[in-house]
Coordinates of C-alpha atoms in Angstrom, one line a residue:
M27 CA 106.6 78.6 76.9
T28 CA 102.9 78.9 76.2
K29 CA 100.6 79.5 79.0
R30 CA 97.3 77.7 79.3
L31 CA 94.4 79.8 78.3
N32 CA 91.6 79.9 80.9
P33 CA 88.3 78.7 79.4
K34 CA 86.4 81.3 81.5
V35 CA 88.4 84.1 79.9
D36 CA 87.7 82.5 76.4
E37 CA 84.0 82.6 77.3
F38 CA 84.2 86.2 78.5
L39 CA 85.9 87.2 75.3
S40 CA 83.4 85.4 73.1
K41 CA 80.6 87.3 74.7
A42 CA 82.3 90.7 74.7
K43 CA 80.3 93.1 72.5
K44 CA 82.6 96.1 73.1
W45 CA 86.4 96.1 73.3
K46 CA 86.7 92.5 72.0
V47 CA 89.8 93.2 69.8
E48 CA 91.3 95.4 72.5
F49 CA 90.8 92.7 75.2
E50 CA 92.3 90.0 73.0
T51 CA 95.3 92.2 72.3
L52 CA 95.8 93.0 76.0
R53 CA 95.4 89.3 76.8
R54 CA 98.2 88.3 74.3
I55 CA 100.5 91.0 75.7
V56 CA 99.9 90.0 79.3
L57 CA 100.3 86.3 78.6
E58 CA 103.6 86.9 76.9
C59 CA 104.8 88.2 80.3
E60 CA 104.4 84.6 81.7
L61 CA 101.6 85.4 84.1
T62 CA 98.9 82.8 85.0
E63 CA 95.5 83.6 83.5
E64 CA 92.5 83.4 85.9
F65 CA 89.0 84.8 86.0
K66 CA 88.1 86.9 89.0
W67 CA 85.5 89.6 89.7
M68 CA 84.0 88.7 86.3
H69 CA 87.2 89.8 84.4
P70 CA 90.4 88.3 83.1
C71 CA 92.9 88.5 85.9
Y72 CA 96.6 87.6 85.7
T73 CA 98.6 86.4 88.7
L74 CA 102.1 85.5 89.8
E75 CA 102.2 82.7 92.4
N76 CA 98.5 83.4 93.2
K77 CA 99.1 87.1 93.8
N78 CA 97.0 89.5 91.6
I79 CA 99.2 91.5 89.2
V80 CA 96.9 92.9 86.5
L81 CA 93.3 92.8 85.4
I82 CA 91.7 93.6 82.1
H83 CA 88.4 95.4 82.2
G84 CA 86.2 97.7 80.1
F85 CA 84.0 100.6 80.6
K86 CA 81.7 102.7 78.4
D87 CA 84.4 105.1 77.1
Y88 CA 87.6 103.0 77.5
C89 CA 89.1 99.7 78.3
A90 CA 92.0 99.3 80.7
L91 CA 94.7 97.3 82.3
L92 CA 94.4 97.6 86.1
F93 CA 97.5 97.1 88.1
H94 CA 96.5 95.9 91.6
K95 CA 99.5 97.6 93.2
G96 CA 99.9 100.4 90.6
A97 CA 100.5 103.0 93.3
L98 CA 103.9 101.4 93.8
L99 CA 105.0 101.5 90.2
R100 CA 107.4 104.2 89.1
D101 CA 105.1 105.3 86.2
E102 CA 108.0 106.8 84.1
M103 CA 105.6 107.4 81.2
G104 CA 103.1 109.2 83.3
I105 CA 100.2 106.9 82.0
L106 CA 98.8 105.4 85.2
I107 CA 95.4 106.7 86.3
Q108 CA 93.9 106.6 89.8
Q109 CA 90.2 105.8 89.1
T110 CA 88.8 107.9 91.9
E111 CA 90.5 109.6 94.9
N112 CA 89.4 106.8 97.2
V113 CA 91.2 104.1 95.2
Q114 CA 94.4 103.7 97.2
A115 CA 96.4 100.9 95.5
A116 CA 95.2 100.2 92.0
R117 CA 96.0 102.2 88.9
Q118 CA 94.8 101.9 85.3
I119 CA 96.3 102.4 81.9
R120 CA 93.4 103.3 79.7
F121 CA 92.8 102.8 75.9
T122 CA 90.1 103.8 73.5
N123 CA 91.3 101.7 70.5
V124 CA 93.5 98.7 69.6
E125 CA 96.1 101.0 67.9
E126 CA 96.9 102.6 71.2
I127 CA 97.5 99.2 72.8
V128 CA 99.7 98.0 69.9
E129 CA 101.7 101.3 70.0
A130 CA 102.2 101.0 73.8
E131 CA 103.1 97.2 73.8
A132 CA 106.7 97.6 74.9
H133 CA 105.8 100.1 77.6
L134 CA 102.9 97.8 78.8
K135 CA 105.3 94.9 79.1
A136 CA 107.8 97.0 81.1
Y137 CA 105.0 98.1 83.5
I138 CA 103.8 94.4 83.8
Y139 CA 107.4 93.2 84.5
E140 CA 107.8 96.0 87.1
A141 CA 104.5 95.0 88.8
M142 CA 105.8 91.4 88.9
E143 CA 109.0 92.7 90.6
V144 CA 107.0 94.7 93.1
E145 CA 105.1 91.5 94.0
K146 CA 108.2 89.3 94.2
A147 CA 109.8 91.9 96.5
G148 CA 106.8 91.7 98.8
L149 CA 106.1 95.4 98.7
E150 CA 102.7 96.6 100.1
V151 CA 100.7 99.7 99.6
N152 CA 100.4 101.8 102.8
F153 CA 96.6 102.3 103.1
K154 CA 95.1 105.3 104.6
K155 CA 94.2 104.6 108.3
T156 CA 90.5 104.8 109.2
E157 CA 91.2 107.8 111.5
E158 CA 92.5 109.7 108.4
Y159 CA 89.1 109.6 106.8
K160 CA 86.9 112.6 107.5
I161 CA 83.6 111.9 109.3
P162 CA 80.8 113.8 107.5
E163 CA 79.1 116.2 109.9
E164 CA 75.7 114.5 109.4
F165 CA 77.1 111.3 110.7
Q166 CA 79.1 113.0 113.5
H167 CA 75.8 114.6 114.8
K168 CA 74.3 111.1 114.9
L169 CA 77.3 109.7 116.8
D170 CA 77.2 112.6 119.3
E171 CA 73.5 112.2 120.0
N172 CA 73.5 108.4 120.2
P173 CA 76.3 106.8 122.4
D174 CA 75.2 103.3 121.5
L175 CA 75.7 104.1 117.8
K176 CA 79.2 105.5 118.5
T177 CA 80.2 102.4 120.4
A178 CA 78.7 100.1 117.7
F179 CA 80.6 102.0 115.0
E180 CA 83.9 101.9 116.9
D181 CA 83.4 98.1 117.3
L182 CA 83.2 97.6 113.6
T183 CA 86.3 96.4 111.7
P184 CA 88.4 99.2 110.2
G185 CA 87.4 98.2 106.7
R186 CA 83.7 98.4 107.6
Q187 CA 84.2 101.8 109.2
R188 CA 86.0 103.1 106.1
A189 CA 83.3 101.7 103.8
Y190 CA 80.6 103.6 105.8
L191 CA 82.7 106.8 105.9
H192 CA 83.3 106.7 102.2
Y193 CA 79.6 106.0 101.4
F194 CA 78.3 108.7 103.8
S195 CA 80.8 111.3 102.4
E196 CA 80.1 110.7 98.7
P197 CA 76.9 112.9 98.1
K198 CA 77.4 116.6 97.5
Q199 CA 74.2 117.5 99.3
S200 CA 73.8 117.4 103.0
K201 CA 70.2 116.1 102.7
T202 CA 71.4 113.1 100.8
R203 CA 74.3 112.4 103.2
A204 CA 71.8 112.6 106.2
S205 CA 69.4 110.2 104.5
R206 CA 72.2 107.7 103.9
V207 CA 73.3 107.9 107.5
E208 CA 69.7 107.5 108.7
K209 CA 69.2 104.4 106.4
Y210 CA 72.2 102.6 108.0
V211 CA 71.9 103.4 111.7
K212 CA 70.1 100.1 112.5
Q213 CA 72.7 98.1 110.4
I214 CA 75.6 99.7 112.4
L215 CA 73.8 99.1 115.7
I216 CA 73.6 95.4 115.0
G217 CA 77.3 95.3 114.1
K218 CA 76.9 94.9 110.3
G219 CA 79.0 96.4 107.6
L220 CA 77.6 98.4 104.6
H221 CA 77.6 95.2 102.4
D222 CA 76.7 92.5 105.0

């Protein structure tokens, strides 16, 4: 059975300057696994019954297959990569040339089929709770000295709280962390998230 190609993915591939052959090869492999081709977050995305299974994307030094629930895969080959320590569910398999993709085709299909089984089984990734995130001391000082800020922060949704804690914790230097906190105090006080 041939799957219908998504015209937005055709357009994405026609404009690709880097990784074009790799993207086309990954697309063929994924489509042979009977997934539905969609275009989400500006990338080819493949779904099963409207659930995201895998996404194709490229970076400067590599292109990758991103498994949305990769943390739940067995990873018998030891090839799944967690992009950053804050990525909880997704995992990538990275490539630097088309030969690597062709060599790994059988393994890739096995991972894709396993990801489909994870979705069919209704498995979910257990995300870290907001209270498990460390509050940077620069933000803690602000919360301690401003009860309204503390209340406003606690009233935010857990996702908004996590986004702020992650953003405030990122910089290595205390001065940069403090300036980030300062910049967003008003936003928190009016009940807005980092990206609202």
